[in-house]
Amino acid sequence: MIRAGHFAKGRVGALARASKAASVLSRGVRLYSYQARPDTSEKETIVKLLYNIGSKKEVEQYLRHFSSVESQKFAVIKVGGAVISDDLATLASALTFLTRVGLYPIVVHGAGPQLNKRLEAAKIEARYEDGIRITDGQTLAIAREVFASENRKLVEALERLGTRARPITGGVFVADYLNREKYDRVGKIYSVNREVVESSIRAGCLPILTSLAETPDGQILNVNADIAAGELARVLEPLKIVYLNEKNGLYHGTTGKRIETIHLDEEYENLLKEPWVRYGTKLKLKEIKELLDTLPRSSSVAIISAEHLHKELFTHSGAGTLIMRGHRLFSKQDLAQVDSDRLRALLMEHDPSIASGETTAASYWQHLAALKKEGGRYWIYGDEPYQVAAVVVRKPGQEIAVVDKFVASKAAVLGNITDNAWKLITRDHPQLVWSVPRADDNLSWHFERADGSWAVGDNIVFWYGVEDWKQISELLTSKFNAQNTTSSSVPSGTRAYSTMARRTIARSSAPMGRRSYSTGSSSGPPLRVGLIGARGFTGRELIKLIDGHPRFELSYVSSRELAGKPVPNYTKAQLSHVNLSAQQVGDLAKAGRQAVDVWILALPNNVAAPFVAAINTATAQVSVDQQPIVVDLSADYRFDATGQWAYGLPELHRRELKSNMTGRIANPGCYATGSQLGIAPLLPYLDQSRLPSVFGVSGYSGAGTKPSPKNDPEFLRDNLIPYAPVNHIHEREIGHSLTRMSHPQHPFTTNNPIRVQFSPHVAPFFQGISLTLHVPLRQSMTAKDMLEVFREFYQNEKLVHVTESAPLVRDNAGKHYAVVGGFAVPPHSEGGLAELANRRAVLNVTLDNLLKGAATQAIQNMNIAVGIDEYTGIPTPDEPTMSPN
């Protein structure tokens, strides 16, 4: 049985939330004075937020690791000029977050693209020799201006976020001419004035350096920023040297996949022989090896994007490419060939069964010897200092090898040696199986390396390289000696949330049609739900709603970054996140509703298509009544013209939803939902010659989790940010969907569509939407007339409330309904343009963007699609919450 000691890989992309919260904590406070650091309570709060990125154990390991050295030895970060020009806000947010936990990286930046642009504008040809920019007097003069300008941009961006930064454009690097005749004013650094950098950190400021150097007599010389960062690292010997680029790592030239780790001692020579490793890639690898060869073995290089910097620093596997020296690995097939004393010491510290005294290393040696005597085989894997060890066994006649033990020290985890060992194991064994306790802190590591898994009792069985379901079934049955199996030959008593699971529940026959449940009852057999994309805010709300739903239950909760972690806020069963690919979803869909009744795609825009295609292909031969429902929460299918997708705004499209035979539902956008609820009752009175106008304000949860000013509470404090002033996707969605629902009662068609003007804004509150609508009318109305029109229109709707007074965001946040109210009309004017301009209705709509604007509406649509009461599992109060006027 695998005991993974202390290593894990599940690294969750919640850094945006953590970064935003970090900014909240600094509101109104100048955090740093001379030698100041974040106060203890603030740091503790932000550390807890880091637990969303990785496990608590991971985060605390890295914080201790980074805090164990002097501040200047934490990290040197080299920032390319393209990152400053294209991703400045993300970079500033990422660096700010580090200061909030008391970490002070030293930033060295380049400005190559900006310099080329300035030279081109000045009609100065950029010349290179051996890949080095020839820097004459004119070029150097412009370079100094460009470097100063880009340095100032980064410093100002940091200070806008409340982070003190010190611009350092000279005085650090001392150089001589590299080759004056050949390259002119290009320097070769031979000395670094570290006091300039260290004084900045002592003062609580991030040092922001340019790569310009100076000769002892004051001549400024140009130096490549990569080289400058390397020379600085040689002097400071930091734990991390980070190269930020927009590609987020190095990519394999043949497979196109990102390379996660490179252990130079083990892989460097073979890597240089690869045909795709040439030119710039080969030069970069050689430079990195030369740098790391001069640094302590604890130092490593990371190539990463600014967006994923936190994941690289605070979790085991990183998000970009990690390069380190590592150690050579070994594979032996005889205990006599390994250092049994060092192996025993590693097992006694990190293997639970041996560490607890349940068994001994000597007993385990005897077990391996007996296995070999019986005709079986075993392999022992490890590294030279015995920081990681694995034992793989295969009994006589057994085709699939079993990973019997896998343990690692903290040093192996921090050094990613575990990944290198896994590569060696999978090279020798194309098929593997192993099991891990469900309570293991490191499940995510296993989920990301396995091709499939099955939960059996208190354990999870993983397999790698095994594709034959019959073979998997036999393996599971044999390993756990199950007495009874389901129709899929799966051990009984399992809670199946495997990536290849097929769970069968007896069903009564249903008539041919879209829905197999047509009684309208909230009681009956459970309806299984697969949720793809559980990491976001909407995914969390969906989990809560399904947990309280009398019919829906979660079978799969998929998230690439949360794989292996327990599903929070779900009490019906013990579930862990899995990482389902589109192909795996398609494999499950082949069983129709025998596996999953409803698939929810809670993914960003332009990501759902592969999953939809996989489901459609897999279910092409499945009968209509057994086709799974698919609810897509992105915008990908809201403009569908094929008739396959129903638009899921029940209050306006209920007939379409109930008659839909394909089971494909496009969930509306949040702004679009509120805007349409505010305009639809007025369609009979709409002046077609003028456009309705919608002024929208949303909480910052609507801006997603990627760090940006739109979801940074500190930037939003006392602020309101307009964005996408024209052609916002919800602007198009509002007009498109209103046009579709208006036909044939109203004279709007695709050739004569409804159009709206939409102006979205982000406010400092977390969730909720407030809309103010101006709707042009072709005839005059009073506020009382409007109130009556809306009350009549929504009289039977439980999730739309109509009020006379204007609704407030704070009353609606966390509620499942929308509120329409605050009806008003301008004073009457006689004749001309003034009369026309004043002939309009003004009203307000509020709703929670995560609930009625997303998750609640999805549940409403799912209820309709499976034929049960539309409001099942959704709180529906008779009256909305309203603050007193």
JSON list of N, CA and C in Angstrom, two decimals, residues 503-544:
[
{"chain": "A", "resi": 503, "resn": "ARG", "atom": "N", "xyz": [-22.01, 3.37, -12.24]},
{"chain": "A", "resi": 503, "resn": "ARG", "atom": "CA", "xyz": [-22.84, 2.96, -11.13]},
{"chain": "A", "resi": 503, "resn": "ARG", "atom": "C", "xyz": [-24.25, 2.72, -11.62]},
{"chain": "A", "resi": 504, "resn": "THR", "atom": "N", "xyz": [-24.83, 1.55, -11.33]},
{"chain": "A", "resi": 504, "resn": "THR", "atom": "CA", "xyz": [-26.14, 1.18, -11.83]},
{"chain": "A", "resi": 504, "resn": "THR", "atom": "C", "xyz": [-27.18, 1.25, -10.73]},
{"chain": "A", "resi": 505, "resn": "ILE", "atom": "N", "xyz": [-28.30, 1.88, -11.01]},
{"chain": "A", "resi": 505, "resn": "ILE", "atom": "CA", "xyz": [-29.42, 1.93, -10.08]},
{"chain": "A", "resi": 505, "resn": "ILE", "atom": "C", "xyz": [-30.65, 1.43, -10.81]},
{"chain": "A", "resi": 506, "resn": "ALA", "atom": "N", "xyz": [-31.39, 0.54, -10.18]},
{"chain": "A", "resi": 506, "resn": "ALA", "atom": "CA", "xyz": [-32.58, -0.01, -10.82]},
{"chain": "A", "resi": 506, "resn": "ALA", "atom": "C", "xyz": [-33.57, 1.09, -11.13]},
{"chain": "A", "resi": 507, "resn": "ARG", "atom": "N", "xyz": [-34.15, 1.04, -12.32]},
{"chain": "A", "resi": 507, "resn": "ARG", "atom": "CA", "xyz": [-35.10, 2.07, -12.72]},
{"chain": "A", "resi": 507, "resn": "ARG", "atom": "C", "xyz": [-36.37, 1.40, -13.24]},
{"chain": "A", "resi": 508, "resn": "SER", "atom": "N", "xyz": [-37.46, 2.05, -13.01]},
{"chain": "A", "resi": 508, "resn": "SER", "atom": "CA", "xyz": [-38.68, 1.60, -13.66]},
{"chain": "A", "resi": 508, "resn": "SER", "atom": "C", "xyz": [-38.66, 2.09, -15.09]},
{"chain": "A", "resi": 509, "resn": "SER", "atom": "N", "xyz": [-39.33, 1.38, -15.94]},
{"chain": "A", "resi": 509, "resn": "SER", "atom": "CA", "xyz": [-39.34, 1.79, -17.34]},
{"chain": "A", "resi": 509, "resn": "SER", "atom": "C", "xyz": [-40.07, 3.10, -17.49]},
{"chain": "A", "resi": 510, "resn": "ALA", "atom": "N", "xyz": [-39.62, 3.90, -18.43]},
{"chain": "A", "resi": 510, "resn": "ALA", "atom": "CA", "xyz": [-40.23, 5.21, -18.68]},
{"chain": "A", "resi": 510, "resn": "ALA", "atom": "C", "xyz": [-40.60, 5.29, -20.13]},
{"chain": "A", "resi": 511, "resn": "PRO", "atom": "N", "xyz": [-41.65, 6.03, -20.46]},
{"chain": "A", "resi": 511, "resn": "PRO", "atom": "CA", "xyz": [-42.02, 6.16, -21.86]},
{"chain": "A", "resi": 511, "resn": "PRO", "atom": "C", "xyz": [-40.96, 6.90, -22.62]},
{"chain": "A", "resi": 512, "resn": "MET", "atom": "N", "xyz": [-40.91, 6.63, -23.93]},
{"chain": "A", "resi": 512, "resn": "MET", "atom": "CA", "xyz": [-39.94, 7.29, -24.78]},
{"chain": "A", "resi": 512, "resn": "MET", "atom": "C", "xyz": [-40.17, 8.79, -24.73]},
{"chain": "A", "resi": 513, "resn": "GLY", "atom": "N", "xyz": [-39.16, 9.56, -24.50]},
{"chain": "A", "resi": 513, "resn": "GLY", "atom": "CA", "xyz": [-39.28, 11.00, -24.43]},
{"chain": "A", "resi": 513, "resn": "GLY", "atom": "C", "xyz": [-38.07, 11.59, -23.79]},
{"chain": "A", "resi": 514, "resn": "ARG", "atom": "N", "xyz": [-38.06, 12.91, -23.65]},
{"chain": "A", "resi": 514, "resn": "ARG", "atom": "CA", "xyz": [-36.87, 13.58, -23.14]},
{"chain": "A", "resi": 514, "resn": "ARG", "atom": "C", "xyz": [-36.64, 13.27, -21.66]},
{"chain": "A", "resi": 515, "resn": "ARG", "atom": "N", "xyz": [-37.71, 13.22, -20.86]},
{"chain": "A", "resi": 515, "resn": "ARG", "atom": "CA", "xyz": [-37.53, 13.07, -19.43]},
{"chain": "A", "resi": 515, "resn": "ARG", "atom": "C", "xyz": [-38.07, 11.74, -18.97]},
{"chain": "A", "resi": 516, "resn": "SER", "atom": "N", "xyz": [-37.27, 11.00, -18.21]},
{"chain": "A", "resi": 516, "resn": "SER", "atom": "CA", "xyz": [-37.72, 9.72, -17.72]},
{"chain": "A", "resi": 516, "resn": "SER", "atom": "C", "xyz": [-38.45, 9.86, -16.39]},
{"chain": "A", "resi": 517, "resn": "TYR", "atom": "N", "xyz": [-38.42, 11.08, -15.80]},
{"chain": "A", "resi": 517, "resn": "TYR", "atom": "CA", "xyz": [-39.17, 11.33, -14.58]},
{"chain": "A", "resi": 517, "resn": "TYR", "atom": "C", "xyz": [-40.20, 12.40, -14.89]},
{"chain": "A", "resi": 518, "resn": "SER", "atom": "N", "xyz": [-41.47, 12.01, -14.93]},
{"chain": "A", "resi": 518, "resn": "SER", "atom": "CA", "xyz": [-42.49, 12.96, -15.37]},
{"chain": "A", "resi": 518, "resn": "SER", "atom": "C", "xyz": [-43.61, 13.12, -14.36]},
{"chain": "A", "resi": 519, "resn": "THR", "atom": "N", "xyz": [-43.41, 12.63, -13.14]},
{"chain": "A", "resi": 519, "resn": "THR", "atom": "CA", "xyz": [-44.47, 12.70, -12.14]},
{"chain": "A", "resi": 519, "resn": "THR", "atom": "C", "xyz": [-44.55, 14.07, -11.49]},
{"chain": "A", "resi": 520, "resn": "GLY", "atom": "N", "xyz": [-43.49, 14.87, -11.60]},
{"chain": "A", "resi": 520, "resn": "GLY", "atom": "CA", "xyz": [-43.46, 16.16, -10.95]},
{"chain": "A", "resi": 520, "resn": "GLY", "atom": "C", "xyz": [-43.20, 16.08, -9.47]},
{"chain": "A", "resi": 521, "resn": "SER", "atom": "N", "xyz": [-42.92, 14.91, -8.97]},
{"chain": "A", "resi": 521, "resn": "SER", "atom": "CA", "xyz": [-42.69, 14.72, -7.54]},
{"chain": "A", "resi": 521, "resn": "SER", "atom": "C", "xyz": [-41.24, 14.96, -7.18]},
{"chain": "A", "resi": 522, "resn": "SER", "atom": "N", "xyz": [-41.04, 15.48, -5.95]},
{"chain": "A", "resi": 522, "resn": "SER", "atom": "CA", "xyz": [-39.66, 15.67, -5.48]},
{"chain": "A", "resi": 522, "resn": "SER", "atom": "C", "xyz": [-39.14, 14.42, -4.80]},
{"chain": "A", "resi": 523, "resn": "SER", "atom": "N", "xyz": [-39.97, 13.37, -4.72]},
{"chain": "A", "resi": 523, "resn": "SER", "atom": "CA", "xyz": [-39.50, 12.11, -4.15]},
{"chain": "A", "resi": 523, "resn": "SER", "atom": "C", "xyz": [-39.24, 11.13, -5.28]},
{"chain": "A", "resi": 524, "resn": "GLY", "atom": "N", "xyz": [-38.42, 10.14, -5.02]},
{"chain": "A", "resi": 524, "resn": "GLY", "atom": "CA", "xyz": [-38.09, 9.17, -6.04]},
{"chain": "A", "resi": 524, "resn": "GLY", "atom": "C", "xyz": [-36.63, 8.80, -5.96]},
{"chain": "A", "resi": 525, "resn": "PRO", "atom": "N", "xyz": [-36.17, 7.98, -6.89]},
{"chain": "A", "resi": 525, "resn": "PRO", "atom": "CA", "xyz": [-34.76, 7.57, -6.86]},
{"chain": "A", "resi": 525, "resn": "PRO", "atom": "C", "xyz": [-33.83, 8.76, -7.06]},
{"chain": "A", "resi": 526, "resn": "PRO", "atom": "N", "xyz": [-32.62, 8.69, -6.54]},
{"chain": "A", "resi": 526, "resn": "PRO", "atom": "CA", "xyz": [-31.69, 9.82, -6.67]},
{"chain": "A", "resi": 526, "resn": "PRO", "atom": "C", "xyz": [-31.29, 10.06, -8.12]},
{"chain": "A", "resi": 527, "resn": "LEU", "atom": "N", "xyz": [-31.06, 11.29, -8.44]},
{"chain": "A", "resi": 527, "resn": "LEU", "atom": "CA", "xyz": [-30.61, 11.69, -9.77]},
{"chain": "A", "resi": 527, "resn": "LEU", "atom": "C", "xyz": [-29.16, 12.12, -9.65]},
{"chain": "A", "resi": 528, "resn": "ARG", "atom": "N", "xyz": [-28.29, 11.44, -10.37]},
{"chain": "A", "resi": 528, "resn": "ARG", "atom": "CA", "xyz": [-26.85, 11.64, -10.23]},
{"chain": "A", "resi": 528, "resn": "ARG", "atom": "C", "xyz": [-26.38, 12.82, -11.07]},
{"chain": "A", "resi": 529, "resn": "VAL", "atom": "N", "xyz": [-25.52, 13.62, -10.47]},
{"chain": "A", "resi": 529, "resn": "VAL", "atom": "CA", "xyz": [-25.02, 14.84, -11.11]},
{"chain": "A", "resi": 529, "resn": "VAL", "atom": "C", "xyz": [-23.51, 14.78, -11.21]},
{"chain": "A", "resi": 530, "resn": "GLY", "atom": "N", "xyz": [-22.99, 15.13, -12.38]},
{"chain": "A", "resi": 530, "resn": "GLY", "atom": "CA", "xyz": [-21.57, 15.31, -12.57]},
{"chain": "A", "resi": 530, "resn": "GLY", "atom": "C", "xyz": [-21.27, 16.79, -12.75]},
{"chain": "A", "resi": 531, "resn": "LEU", "atom": "N", "xyz": [-20.45, 17.36, -11.88]},
{"chain": "A", "resi": 531, "resn": "LEU", "atom": "CA", "xyz": [-20.12, 18.78, -11.93]},
{"chain": "A", "resi": 531, "resn": "LEU", "atom": "C", "xyz": [-18.70, 18.94, -12.44]},
{"chain": "A", "resi": 532, "resn": "ILE", "atom": "N", "xyz": [-18.55, 19.57, -13.59]},
{"chain": "A", "resi": 532, "resn": "ILE", "atom": "CA", "xyz": [-17.24, 19.81, -14.19]},
{"chain": "A", "resi": 532, "resn": "ILE", "atom": "C", "xyz": [-16.89, 21.28, -14.01]},
{"chain": "A", "resi": 533, "resn": "GLY", "atom": "N", "xyz": [-15.89, 21.56, -13.20]},
{"chain": "A", "resi": 533, "resn": "GLY", "atom": "CA", "xyz": [-15.51, 22.93, -12.93]},
{"chain": "A", "resi": 533, "resn": "GLY", "atom": "C", "xyz": [-16.00, 23.37, -11.57]},
{"chain": "A", "resi": 534, "resn": "ALA", "atom": "N", "xyz": [-15.44, 22.79, -10.52]},
{"chain": "A", "resi": 534, "resn": "ALA", "atom": "CA", "xyz": [-15.97, 23.03, -9.17]},
{"chain": "A", "resi": 534, "resn": "ALA", "atom": "C", "xyz": [-15.20, 24.10, -8.42]},
{"chain": "A", "resi": 535, "resn": "ARG", "atom": "N", "xyz": [-14.12, 24.62, -9.00]},
{"chain": "A", "resi": 535, "resn": "ARG", "atom": "CA", "xyz": [-13.24, 25.50, -8.23]},
{"chain": "A", "resi": 535, "resn": "ARG", "atom": "C", "xyz": [-13.83, 26.89, -8.05]},
{"chain": "A", "resi": 536, "resn": "GLY", "atom": "N", "xyz": [-14.60, 27.37, -9.03]},
{"chain": "A", "resi": 536, "resn": "GLY", "atom": "CA", "xyz": [-15.07, 28.74, -9.00]},
{"chain": "A", "resi": 536, "resn": "GLY", "atom": "C", "xyz": [-16.17, 28.99, -7.97]},
{"chain": "A", "resi": 537, "resn": "PHE", "atom": "N", "xyz": [-16.53, 30.26, -7.83]},
{"chain": "A", "resi": 537, "resn": "PHE", "atom": "CA", "xyz": [-17.56, 30.64, -6.87]},
{"chain": "A", "resi": 537, "resn": "PHE", "atom": "C", "xyz": [-18.89, 29.97, -7.19]},
{"chain": "A", "resi": 538, "resn": "THR", "atom": "N", "xyz": [-19.25, 29.92, -8.46]},
{"chain": "A", "resi": 538, "resn": "THR", "atom": "CA", "xyz": [-20.52, 29.30, -8.84]},
{"chain": "A", "resi": 538, "resn": "THR", "atom": "C", "xyz": [-20.51, 27.81, -8.53]},
{"chain": "A", "resi": 539, "resn": "GLY", "atom": "N", "xyz": [-19.39, 27.14, -8.77]},
{"chain": "A", "resi": 539, "resn": "GLY", "atom": "CA", "xyz": [-19.29, 25.71, -8.47]},
{"chain": "A", "resi": 539, "resn": "GLY", "atom": "C", "xyz": [-19.56, 25.43, -7.01]},
{"chain": "A", "resi": 540, "resn": "ARG", "atom": "N", "xyz": [-19.07, 26.28, -6.14]},
{"chain": "A", "resi": 540, "resn": "ARG", "atom": "CA", "xyz": [-19.29, 26.08, -4.71]},
{"chain": "A", "resi": 540, "resn": "ARG", "atom": "C", "xyz": [-20.77, 26.22, -4.35]},
{"chain": "A", "resi": 541, "resn": "GLU", "atom": "N", "xyz": [-21.42, 27.22, -4.96]},
{"chain": "A", "resi": 541, "resn": "GLU", "atom": "CA", "xyz": [-22.85, 27.40, -4.68]},
{"chain": "A", "resi": 541, "resn": "GLU", "atom": "C", "xyz": [-23.66, 26.21, -5.20]},
{"chain": "A", "resi": 542, "resn": "LEU", "atom": "N", "xyz": [-23.27, 25.66, -6.33]},
{"chain": "A", "resi": 542, "resn": "LEU", "atom": "CA", "xyz": [-23.96, 24.49, -6.86]},
{"chain": "A", "resi": 542, "resn": "LEU", "atom": "C", "xyz": [-23.84, 23.30, -5.91]},
{"chain": "A", "resi": 543, "resn": "ILE", "atom": "N", "xyz": [-22.66, 23.11, -5.34]},
{"chain": "A", "resi": 543, "resn": "ILE", "atom": "CA", "xyz": [-22.46, 22.00, -4.40]},
{"chain": "A", "resi": 543, "resn": "ILE", "atom": "C", "xyz": [-23.38, 22.16, -3.20]},
{"chain": "A", "resi": 544, "resn": "LYS", "atom": "N", "xyz": [-23.51, 23.38, -2.67]},
{"chain": "A", "resi": 544, "resn": "LYS", "atom": "CA", "xyz": [-24.39, 23.62, -1.53]},
{"chain": "A", "resi": 544, "resn": "LYS", "atom": "C", "xyz": [-25.84, 23.32, -1.89]}
]
